[in-house]
Amino acid sequence: MIYLVSKQKSLFETDLYQEISFKDAKEYLWELKRQQFDTETMGLDVYTKPLLCYQLGHKANQFVFDQASYPITLFKDMFESDREFIGHNIGFDLKYL
């Protein structure tokens, strides 16, 4: 399942994802010792192009966080823990931390 974590108001209903609170999403993710990490940005230059959203999760559940609503800095404790993060282009993604 895909979950959206955002303070933005939804304009329509969809079966493609469900909305979830930040608290519930972080509690779920905190239990995972190995998880996927990905970012979506406005470009390839981490110094001039903003981060739009980021995604954490595993095979069964993915959580997409709206960067404007919930900055990635809210996960500082998780990224500094002993967790293992997996990503397709994680070298680039980690630059946004």
PDB file of N, CA and C in Angstrom:
ATOM      1  N   MET A   1       0.847  -1.180   0.000  1.00  0.00           N
ATOM      2  CA  MET A   1       0.000   0.000   0.000  1.00  0.00           C
ATOM      3  C   MET A   1       0.893   1.245   0.000  1.00  0.00           C
ATOM      4  N   ILE A   2       0.458   2.265  -0.681  1.00  0.00           N
ATOM      5  CA  ILE A   2       1.142   3.553  -0.692  1.00  0.00           C
ATOM      6  C   ILE A   2       0.372   4.496   0.221  1.00  0.00           C
ATOM      7  N   TYR A   3       1.103   5.165   1.111  1.00  0.00           N
ATOM      8  CA  TYR A   3       0.506   6.122   2.040  1.00  0.00           C
ATOM      9  C   TYR A   3       1.093   7.503   1.774  1.00  0.00           C
ATOM     10  N   LEU A   4       0.249   8.510   1.762  1.00  0.00           N
ATOM     11  CA  LEU A   4       0.677   9.895   1.588  1.00  0.00           C
ATOM     12  C   LEU A   4       0.627  10.583   2.943  1.00  0.00           C
ATOM     13  N   VAL A   5       1.724  11.282   3.264  1.00  0.00           N
ATOM     14  CA  VAL A   5       1.817  12.028   4.514  1.00  0.00           C
ATOM     15  C   VAL A   5       2.002  13.495   4.136  1.00  0.00           C
ATOM     16  N   SER A   6       0.946  14.281   4.311  1.00  0.00           N
ATOM     17  CA  SER A   6       0.973  15.674   3.879  1.00  0.00           C
ATOM     18  C   SER A   6      -0.077  16.479   4.629  1.00  0.00           C
ATOM     19  N   LYS A   7       0.186  17.761   4.749  1.00  0.00           N
ATOM     20  CA  LYS A   7      -0.804  18.679   5.313  1.00  0.00           C
ATOM     21  C   LYS A   7      -1.650  19.315   4.204  1.00  0.00           C
ATOM     22  N   GLN A   8      -1.313  19.007   2.956  1.00  0.00           N
ATOM     23  CA  GLN A   8      -2.056  19.542   1.816  1.00  0.00           C
ATOM     24  C   GLN A   8      -3.438  18.886   1.755  1.00  0.00           C
ATOM     25  N   LYS A   9      -4.422  19.662   1.450  1.00  0.00           N
ATOM     26  CA  LYS A   9      -5.790  19.152   1.351  1.00  0.00           C
ATOM     27  C   LYS A   9      -5.976  18.393   0.043  1.00  0.00           C
ATOM     28  N   SER A  10      -6.552  17.201   0.126  1.00  0.00           N
ATOM     29  CA  SER A  10      -6.833  16.405  -1.070  1.00  0.00           C
ATOM     30  C   SER A  10      -7.989  17.012  -1.848  1.00  0.00           C
ATOM     31  N   LEU A  11      -7.866  17.007  -3.159  1.00  0.00           N
ATOM     32  CA  LEU A  11      -8.914  17.555  -4.007  1.00  0.00           C
ATOM     33  C   LEU A  11      -9.851  16.483  -4.544  1.00  0.00           C
ATOM     34  N   PHE A  12      -9.439  15.221  -4.440  1.00  0.00           N
ATOM     35  CA  PHE A  12     -10.265  14.137  -4.951  1.00  0.00           C
ATOM     36  C   PHE A  12      -9.946  12.859  -4.191  1.00  0.00           C
ATOM     37  N   GLU A  13     -10.842  11.904  -4.287  1.00  0.00           N
ATOM     38  CA  GLU A  13     -10.622  10.601  -3.672  1.00  0.00           C
ATOM     39  C   GLU A  13      -9.994   9.670  -4.691  1.00  0.00           C
ATOM     40  N   THR A  14      -9.166   8.746  -4.202  1.00  0.00           N
ATOM     41  CA  THR A  14      -8.506   7.795  -5.081  1.00  0.00           C
ATOM     42  C   THR A  14      -8.267   6.481  -4.354  1.00  0.00           C
ATOM     43  N   ASP A  15      -8.185   5.428  -5.112  1.00  0.00           N
ATOM     44  CA  ASP A  15      -7.849   4.120  -4.562  1.00  0.00           C
ATOM     45  C   ASP A  15      -6.359   3.832  -4.702  1.00  0.00           C
ATOM     46  N   LEU A  16      -5.605   4.759  -5.289  1.00  0.00           N
ATOM     47  CA  LEU A  16      -4.180   4.545  -5.537  1.00  0.00           C
ATOM     48  C   LEU A  16      -3.327   4.692  -4.287  1.00  0.00           C
ATOM     49  N   TYR A  17      -3.793   5.457  -3.313  1.00  0.00           N
ATOM     50  CA  TYR A  17      -3.061   5.650  -2.065  1.00  0.00           C
ATOM     51  C   TYR A  17      -4.031   6.016  -0.959  1.00  0.00           C
ATOM     52  N   GLN A  18      -3.542   5.958   0.270  1.00  0.00           N
ATOM     53  CA  GLN A  18      -4.324   6.393   1.431  1.00  0.00           C
ATOM     54  C   GLN A  18      -3.537   7.467   2.163  1.00  0.00           C
ATOM     55  N   GLU A  19      -4.239   8.367   2.797  1.00  0.00           N
ATOM     56  CA  GLU A  19      -3.579   9.370   3.620  1.00  0.00           C
ATOM     57  C   GLU A  19      -3.387   8.814   5.021  1.00  0.00           C
ATOM     58  N   ILE A  20      -2.301   9.234   5.663  1.00  0.00           N
ATOM     59  CA  ILE A  20      -1.967   8.758   7.006  1.00  0.00           C
ATOM     60  C   ILE A  20      -1.304   9.910   7.758  1.00  0.00           C
ATOM     61  N   SER A  21      -1.411   9.904   9.066  1.00  0.00           N
ATOM     62  CA  SER A  21      -0.800  10.970   9.858  1.00  0.00           C
ATOM     63  C   SER A  21       0.712  10.769   9.940  1.00  0.00           C
ATOM     64  N   PHE A  22       1.415  11.855  10.163  1.00  0.00           N
ATOM     65  CA  PHE A  22       2.863  11.780  10.313  1.00  0.00           C
ATOM     66  C   PHE A  22       3.226  10.879  11.492  1.00  0.00           C
ATOM     67  N   LYS A  23       2.530  11.030  12.590  1.00  0.00           N
ATOM     68  CA  LYS A  23       2.806  10.242  13.786  1.00  0.00           C
ATOM     69  C   LYS A  23       2.682   8.744  13.504  1.00  0.00           C
ATOM     70  N   ASP A  24       1.602   8.330  12.856  1.00  0.00           N
ATOM     71  CA  ASP A  24       1.398   6.912  12.552  1.00  0.00           C
ATOM     72  C   ASP A  24       2.455   6.384  11.585  1.00  0.00           C
ATOM     73  N   ALA A  25       2.809   7.193  10.595  1.00  0.00           N
ATOM     74  CA  ALA A  25       3.823   6.769   9.623  1.00  0.00           C
ATOM     75  C   ALA A  25       5.186   6.600  10.299  1.00  0.00           C
ATOM     76  N   LYS A  26       5.571   7.556  11.116  1.00  0.00           N
ATOM     77  CA  LYS A  26       6.891   7.471  11.760  1.00  0.00           C
ATOM     78  C   LYS A  26       6.944   6.306  12.749  1.00  0.00           C
ATOM     79  N   GLU A  27       5.876   6.073  13.463  1.00  0.00           N
ATOM     80  CA  GLU A  27       5.847   4.929  14.381  1.00  0.00           C
ATOM     81  C   GLU A  27       6.019   3.619  13.623  1.00  0.00           C
ATOM     82  N   TYR A  28       5.370   3.481  12.481  1.00  0.00           N
ATOM     83  CA  TYR A  28       5.501   2.273  11.670  1.00  0.00           C
ATOM     84  C   TYR A  28       6.941   2.120  11.180  1.00  0.00           C
ATOM     85  N   LEU A  29       7.495   3.201  10.638  1.00  0.00           N
ATOM     86  CA  LEU A  29       8.844   3.153  10.080  1.00  0.00           C
ATOM     87  C   LEU A  29       9.908   2.925  11.146  1.00  0.00           C
ATOM     88  N   TRP A  30       9.676   3.409  12.346  1.00  0.00           N
ATOM     89  CA  TRP A  30      10.656   3.267  13.419  1.00  0.00           C
ATOM     90  C   TRP A  30      10.911   1.795  13.738  1.00  0.00           C
ATOM     91  N   GLU A  31       9.933   0.944  13.511  1.00  0.00           N
ATOM     92  CA  GLU A  31      10.067  -0.488  13.796  1.00  0.00           C
ATOM     93  C   GLU A  31      10.898  -1.226  12.742  1.00  0.00           C
ATOM     94  N   LEU A  32      11.102  -0.623  11.588  1.00  0.00           N
ATOM     95  CA  LEU A  32      11.834  -1.275  10.503  1.00  0.00           C
ATOM     96  C   LEU A  32      13.330  -1.036  10.659  1.00  0.00           C
ATOM     97  N   LYS A  33      14.106  -2.085  10.695  1.00  0.00           N
ATOM     98  CA  LYS A  33      15.566  -1.958  10.784  1.00  0.00           C
ATOM     99  C   LYS A  33      16.213  -1.853   9.411  1.00  0.00           C
ATOM    100  N   ARG A  34      15.480  -2.240   8.378  1.00  0.00           N
ATOM    101  CA  ARG A  34      15.952  -2.130   6.996  1.00  0.00           C
ATOM    102  C   ARG A  34      14.797  -1.565   6.184  1.00  0.00           C
ATOM    103  N   GLN A  35      15.085  -0.482   5.468  1.00  0.00           N
ATOM    104  CA  GLN A  35      14.020   0.130   4.684  1.00  0.00           C
ATOM    105  C   GLN A  35      14.569   0.828   3.458  1.00  0.00           C
ATOM    106  N   GLN A  36      13.686   1.079   2.538  1.00  0.00           N
ATOM    107  CA  GLN A  36      13.995   1.752   1.292  1.00  0.00           C
ATOM    108  C   GLN A  36      13.932   3.260   1.507  1.00  0.00           C
ATOM    109  N   PHE A  37      14.775   4.012   0.779  1.00  0.00           N
ATOM    110  CA  PHE A  37      14.766   5.467   0.835  1.00  0.00           C
ATOM    111  C   PHE A  37      14.911   6.012  -0.580  1.00  0.00           C
ATOM    112  N   ASP A  38      14.081   6.999  -0.922  1.00  0.00           N
ATOM    113  CA  ASP A  38      14.139   7.619  -2.242  1.00  0.00           C
ATOM    114  C   ASP A  38      13.711   9.074  -2.113  1.00  0.00           C
ATOM    115  N   THR A  39      14.163   9.903  -3.040  1.00  0.00           N
ATOM    116  CA  THR A  39      13.771  11.316  -3.055  1.00  0.00           C
ATOM    117  C   THR A  39      13.269  11.695  -4.442  1.00  0.00           C
ATOM    118  N   GLU A  40      12.468  12.733  -4.484  1.00  0.00           N
ATOM    119  CA  GLU A  40      12.065  13.367  -5.736  1.00  0.00           C
ATOM    120  C   GLU A  40      12.438  14.832  -5.607  1.00  0.00           C
ATOM    121  N   THR A  41      13.164  15.345  -6.597  1.00  0.00           N
ATOM    122  CA  THR A  41      13.702  16.699  -6.527  1.00  0.00           C
ATOM    123  C   THR A  41      13.341  17.486  -7.782  1.00  0.00           C
ATOM    124  N   MET A  42      13.673  18.769  -7.756  1.00  0.00           N
ATOM    125  CA  MET A  42      13.439  19.629  -8.916  1.00  0.00           C
ATOM    126  C   MET A  42      14.600  19.599  -9.901  1.00  0.00           C
ATOM    127  N   GLY A  43      15.646  18.877  -9.575  1.00  0.00           N
ATOM    128  CA  GLY A  43      16.808  18.809 -10.459  1.00  0.00           C
ATOM    129  C   GLY A  43      17.920  17.997  -9.821  1.00  0.00           C
ATOM    130  N   LEU A  44      19.081  18.036 -10.436  1.00  0.00           N
ATOM    131  CA  LEU A  44      20.194  17.204  -9.991  1.00  0.00           C
ATOM    132  C   LEU A  44      21.203  17.919  -9.106  1.00  0.00           C
ATOM    133  N   ASP A  45      21.090  19.229  -8.959  1.00  0.00           N
ATOM    134  CA  ASP A  45      22.033  19.985  -8.129  1.00  0.00           C
ATOM    135  C   ASP A  45      21.466  20.142  -6.720  1.00  0.00           C
ATOM    136  N   VAL A  46      22.043  19.441  -5.768  1.00  0.00           N
ATOM    137  CA  VAL A  46      21.510  19.464  -4.399  1.00  0.00           C
ATOM    138  C   VAL A  46      21.671  20.827  -3.729  1.00  0.00           C
ATOM    139  N   TYR A  47      22.492  21.698  -4.287  1.00  0.00           N
ATOM    140  CA  TYR A  47      22.710  23.015  -3.687  1.00  0.00           C
ATOM    141  C   TYR A  47      21.716  24.065  -4.174  1.00  0.00           C
ATOM    142  N   THR A  48      21.124  23.839  -5.337  1.00  0.00           N
ATOM    143  CA  THR A  48      20.214  24.847  -5.879  1.00  0.00           C
ATOM    144  C   THR A  48      18.813  24.322  -6.193  1.00  0.00           C
ATOM    145  N   LYS A  49      18.639  23.015  -6.209  1.00  0.00           N
ATOM    146  CA  LYS A  49      17.335  22.442  -6.550  1.00  0.00           C
ATOM    147  C   LYS A  49      16.680  21.848  -5.304  1.00  0.00           C
ATOM    148  N   PRO A  50      15.432  22.214  -5.043  1.00  0.00           N
ATOM    149  CA  PRO A  50      14.780  21.775  -3.806  1.00  0.00           C
ATOM    150  C   PRO A  50      14.307  20.320  -3.834  1.00  0.00           C
ATOM    151  N   LEU A  51      14.182  19.782  -2.654  1.00  0.00           N
ATOM    152  CA  LEU A  51      13.608  18.461  -2.437  1.00  0.00           C
ATOM    153  C   LEU A  51      12.090  18.615  -2.420  1.00  0.00           C
ATOM    154  N   LEU A  52      11.374  17.832  -3.213  1.00  0.00           N
ATOM    155  CA  LEU A  52       9.913  17.916  -3.270  1.00  0.00           C
ATOM    156  C   LEU A  52       9.248  16.950  -2.301  1.00  0.00           C
ATOM    157  N   CYS A  53       9.696  15.699  -2.340  1.00  0.00           N
ATOM    158  CA  CYS A  53       9.150  14.692  -1.449  1.00  0.00           C
ATOM    159  C   CYS A  53      10.173  13.586  -1.259  1.00  0.00           C
ATOM    160  N   TYR A  54       9.961  12.781  -0.256  1.00  0.00           N
ATOM    161  CA  TYR A  54      10.834  11.647  -0.006  1.00  0.00           C
ATOM    162  C   TYR A  54       9.967  10.470   0.390  1.00  0.00           C
ATOM    163  N   GLN A  55      10.524   9.287   0.204  1.00  0.00           N
ATOM    164  CA  GLN A  55       9.759   8.057   0.385  1.00  0.00           C
ATOM    165  C   GLN A  55      10.565   7.075   1.221  1.00  0.00           C
ATOM    166  N   LEU A  56       9.909   6.510   2.200  1.00  0.00           N
ATOM    167  CA  LEU A  56      10.501   5.480   3.054  1.00  0.00           C
ATOM    168  C   LEU A  56       9.541   4.308   3.127  1.00  0.00           C
ATOM    169  N   GLY A  57      10.063   3.120   3.326  1.00  0.00           N
ATOM    170  CA  GLY A  57       9.182   1.970   3.469  1.00  0.00           C
ATOM    171  C   GLY A  57       9.860   0.663   3.146  1.00  0.00           C
ATOM    172  N   HIS A  58       9.054  -0.317   2.795  1.00  0.00           N
ATOM    173  CA  HIS A  58       9.534  -1.636   2.394  1.00  0.00           C
ATOM    174  C   HIS A  58       8.571  -2.184   1.344  1.00  0.00           C
ATOM    175  N   LYS A  59       8.730  -3.438   0.993  1.00  0.00           N
ATOM    176  CA  LYS A  59       7.962  -4.014  -0.118  1.00  0.00           C
ATOM    177  C   LYS A  59       6.448  -3.852   0.053  1.00  0.00           C
ATOM    178  N   ALA A  60       5.950  -4.064   1.245  1.00  0.00           N
ATOM    179  CA  ALA A  60       4.501  -4.040   1.466  1.00  0.00           C
ATOM    180  C   ALA A  60       3.921  -2.636   1.605  1.00  0.00           C
ATOM    181  N   ASN A  61       4.649  -1.724   2.231  1.00  0.00           N
ATOM    182  CA  ASN A  61       4.123  -0.389   2.517  1.00  0.00           C
ATOM    183  C   ASN A  61       5.156   0.688   2.218  1.00  0.00           C
ATOM    184  N   GLN A  62       4.732   1.683   1.457  1.00  0.00           N
ATOM    185  CA  GLN A  62       5.569   2.828   1.123  1.00  0.00           C
ATOM    186  C   GLN A  62       4.901   4.090   1.663  1.00  0.00           C
ATOM    187  N   PHE A  63       5.712   4.969   2.243  1.00  0.00           N
ATOM    188  CA  PHE A  63       5.214   6.215   2.812  1.00  0.00           C
ATOM    189  C   PHE A  63       5.864   7.375   2.064  1.00  0.00           C
ATOM    190  N   VAL A  64       5.046   8.191   1.406  1.00  0.00           N
ATOM    191  CA  VAL A  64       5.526   9.342   0.648  1.00  0.00           C
ATOM    192  C   VAL A  64       5.236  10.585   1.478  1.00  0.00           C
ATOM    193  N   PHE A  65       6.304  11.329   1.804  1.00  0.00           N
ATOM    194  CA  PHE A  65       6.200  12.513   2.650  1.00  0.00           C
ATOM    195  C   PHE A  65       6.358  13.769   1.809  1.00  0.00           C
ATOM    196  N   ASP A  66       5.425  14.672   1.954  1.00  0.00           N
ATOM    197  CA  ASP A  66       5.488  15.988   1.317  1.00  0.00           C
ATOM    198  C   ASP A  66       6.518  16.816   2.088  1.00  0.00           C
ATOM    199  N   GLN A  67       7.601  17.188   1.424  1.00  0.00           N
ATOM    200  CA  GLN A  67       8.689  17.925   2.073  1.00  0.00           C
ATOM    201  C   GLN A  67       8.212  19.267   2.620  1.00  0.00           C
ATOM    202  N   ALA A  68       7.282  19.918   1.947  1.00  0.00           N
ATOM    203  CA  ALA A  68       6.772  21.213   2.415  1.00  0.00           C
ATOM    204  C   ALA A  68       6.002  21.076   3.727  1.00  0.00           C
ATOM    205  N   SER A  69       5.364  19.944   3.933  1.00  0.00           N
ATOM    206  CA  SER A  69       4.589  19.710   5.146  1.00  0.00           C
ATOM    207  C   SER A  69       5.433  19.123   6.273  1.00  0.00           C
ATOM    208  N   TYR A  70       6.296  18.175   5.913  1.00  0.00           N
ATOM    209  CA  TYR A  70       7.097  17.455   6.910  1.00  0.00           C
ATOM    210  C   TYR A  70       8.539  17.358   6.430  1.00  0.00           C
ATOM    211  N   PRO A  71       9.369  18.352   6.777  1.00  0.00           N
ATOM    212  CA  PRO A  71      10.763  18.367   6.319  1.00  0.00           C
ATOM    213  C   PRO A  71      11.506  17.085   6.709  1.00  0.00           C
ATOM    214  N   ILE A  72      12.432  16.708   5.878  1.00  0.00           N
ATOM    215  CA  ILE A  72      13.181  15.473   6.093  1.00  0.00           C
ATOM    216  C   ILE A  72      13.995  15.526   7.393  1.00  0.00           C
ATOM    217  N   THR A  73      14.239  16.713   7.896  1.00  0.00           N
ATOM    218  CA  THR A  73      14.973  16.844   9.159  1.00  0.00           C
ATOM    219  C   THR A  73      14.223  16.190  10.324  1.00  0.00           C
ATOM    220  N   LEU A  74      12.935  15.962  10.174  1.00  0.00           N
ATOM    221  CA  LEU A  74      12.160  15.281  11.218  1.00  0.00           C
ATOM    222  C   LEU A  74      12.567  13.814  11.368  1.00  0.00           C
ATOM    223  N   PHE A  75      13.341  13.311  10.408  1.00  0.00           N
ATOM    224  CA  PHE A  75      13.821  11.928  10.458  1.00  0.00           C
ATOM    225  C   PHE A  75      15.305  11.842  10.803  1.00  0.00           C
ATOM    226  N   LYS A  76      15.861  12.925  11.296  1.00  0.00           N
ATOM    227  CA  LYS A  76      17.288  12.950  11.647  1.00  0.00           C
ATOM    228  C   LYS A  76      17.645  11.804  12.584  1.00  0.00           C
ATOM    229  N   ASP A  77      16.824  11.567  13.588  1.00  0.00           N
ATOM    230  CA  ASP A  77      17.104  10.491  14.548  1.00  0.00           C
ATOM    231  C   ASP A  77      17.115   9.124  13.874  1.00  0.00           C
ATOM    232  N   MET A  78      16.259   8.916  12.915  1.00  0.00           N
ATOM    233  CA  MET A  78      16.199   7.629  12.236  1.00  0.00           C
ATOM    234  C   MET A  78      17.418   7.418  11.333  1.00  0.00           C
ATOM    235  N   PHE A  79      17.801   8.469  10.604  1.00  0.00           N
ATOM    236  CA  PHE A  79      18.954   8.349   9.708  1.00  0.00           C
ATOM    237  C   PHE A  79      20.268   8.206  10.486  1.00  0.00           C
ATOM    238  N   GLU A  80      20.316   8.692  11.700  1.00  0.00           N
ATOM    239  CA  GLU A  80      21.517   8.570  12.515  1.00  0.00           C
ATOM    240  C   GLU A  80      21.539   7.298  13.357  1.00  0.00           C
ATOM    241  N   SER A  81      20.522   6.470  13.243  1.00  0.00           N
ATOM    242  CA  SER A  81      20.444   5.228  14.015  1.00  0.00           C
ATOM    243  C   SER A  81      21.174   4.099  13.272  1.00  0.00           C
ATOM    244  N   ASP A  82      21.022   2.903  13.772  1.00  0.00           N
ATOM    245  CA  ASP A  82      21.707   1.745  13.195  1.00  0.00           C
ATOM    246  C   ASP A  82      20.921   1.083  12.068  1.00  0.00           C
ATOM    247  N   ARG A  83      19.964   1.781  11.471  1.00  0.00           N
ATOM    248  CA  ARG A  83      19.163   1.211  10.393  1.00  0.00           C
ATOM    249  C   ARG A  83      19.955   1.105   9.093  1.00  0.00           C
ATOM    250  N   GLU A  84      19.487   0.205   8.242  1.00  0.00           N
ATOM    251  CA  GLU A  84      20.062   0.045   6.917  1.00  0.00           C
ATOM    252  C   GLU A  84      19.081   0.615   5.906  1.00  0.00           C
ATOM    253  N   PHE A  85      19.570   1.519   5.058  1.00  0.00           N
ATOM    254  CA  PHE A  85      18.734   2.139   4.032  1.00  0.00           C
ATOM    255  C   PHE A  85      19.171   1.653   2.661  1.00  0.00           C
ATOM    256  N   ILE A  86      18.192   1.302   1.849  1.00  0.00           N
ATOM    257  CA  ILE A  86      18.432   0.752   0.521  1.00  0.00           C
ATOM    258  C   ILE A  86      17.838   1.711  -0.498  1.00  0.00           C
ATOM    259  N   GLY A  87      18.563   1.951  -1.582  1.00  0.00           N
ATOM    260  CA  GLY A  87      18.040   2.818  -2.620  1.00  0.00           C
ATOM    261  C   GLY A  87      18.680   2.548  -3.959  1.00  0.00           C
ATOM    262  N   HIS A  88      17.978   2.887  -5.019  1.00  0.00           N
ATOM    263  CA  HIS A  88      18.475   2.666  -6.375  1.00  0.00           C
ATOM    264  C   HIS A  88      19.623   3.622  -6.686  1.00  0.00           C
ATOM    265  N   ASN A  89      19.482   4.872  -6.337  1.00  0.00           N
ATOM    266  CA  ASN A  89      20.512   5.889  -6.561  1.00  0.00           C
ATOM    267  C   ASN A  89      20.764   6.599  -5.231  1.00  0.00           C
ATOM    268  N   ILE A  90      21.030   5.819  -4.213  1.00  0.00           N
ATOM    269  CA  ILE A  90      21.071   6.333  -2.840  1.00  0.00           C
ATOM    270  C   ILE A  90      22.207   7.327  -2.607  1.00  0.00           C
ATOM    271  N   GLY A  91      23.274   7.232  -3.378  1.00  0.00           N
ATOM    272  CA  GLY A  91      24.356   8.210  -3.256  1.00  0.00           C
ATOM    273  C   GLY A  91      23.859   9.622  -3.500  1.00  0.00           C
ATOM    274  N   PHE A  92      23.002   9.779  -4.507  1.00  0.00           N
ATOM    275  CA  PHE A  92      22.397  11.083  -4.794  1.00  0.00           C
ATOM    276  C   PHE A  92      21.393  11.458  -3.706  1.00  0.00           C
ATOM    277  N   ASP A  93      20.525  10.522  -3.347  1.00  0.00           N
ATOM    278  CA  ASP A  93      19.475  10.792  -2.360  1.00  0.00           C
ATOM    279  C   ASP A  93      20.047  11.230  -1.014  1.00  0.00           C
ATOM    280  N   LEU A  94      21.117  10.598  -0.599  1.00  0.00           N
ATOM    281  CA  LEU A  94      21.714  10.919   0.700  1.00  0.00           C
ATOM    282  C   LEU A  94      22.296  12.330   0.743  1.00  0.00           C
ATOM    283  N   LYS A  95      22.606  12.907  -0.396  1.00  0.00           N
ATOM    284  CA  LYS A  95      23.129  14.273  -0.430  1.00  0.00           C
ATOM    285  C   LYS A  95      22.090  15.272   0.101  1.00  0.00           C
ATOM    286  N   TYR A  96      20.813  14.926   0.018  1.00  0.00           N
ATOM    287  CA  TYR A  96      19.771  15.816   0.516  1.00  0.00           C
ATOM    288  C   TYR A  96      19.640  15.766   2.041  1.00  0.00           C
ATOM    289  N   LEU A  97      20.389  14.890   2.670  1.00  0.00           N
ATOM    290  CA  LEU A  97      20.371  14.857   4.135  1.00  0.00           C
ATOM    291  C   LEU A  97      21.377  15.847   4.675  1.00  0.00           C
TER     292      LEU A  97
END
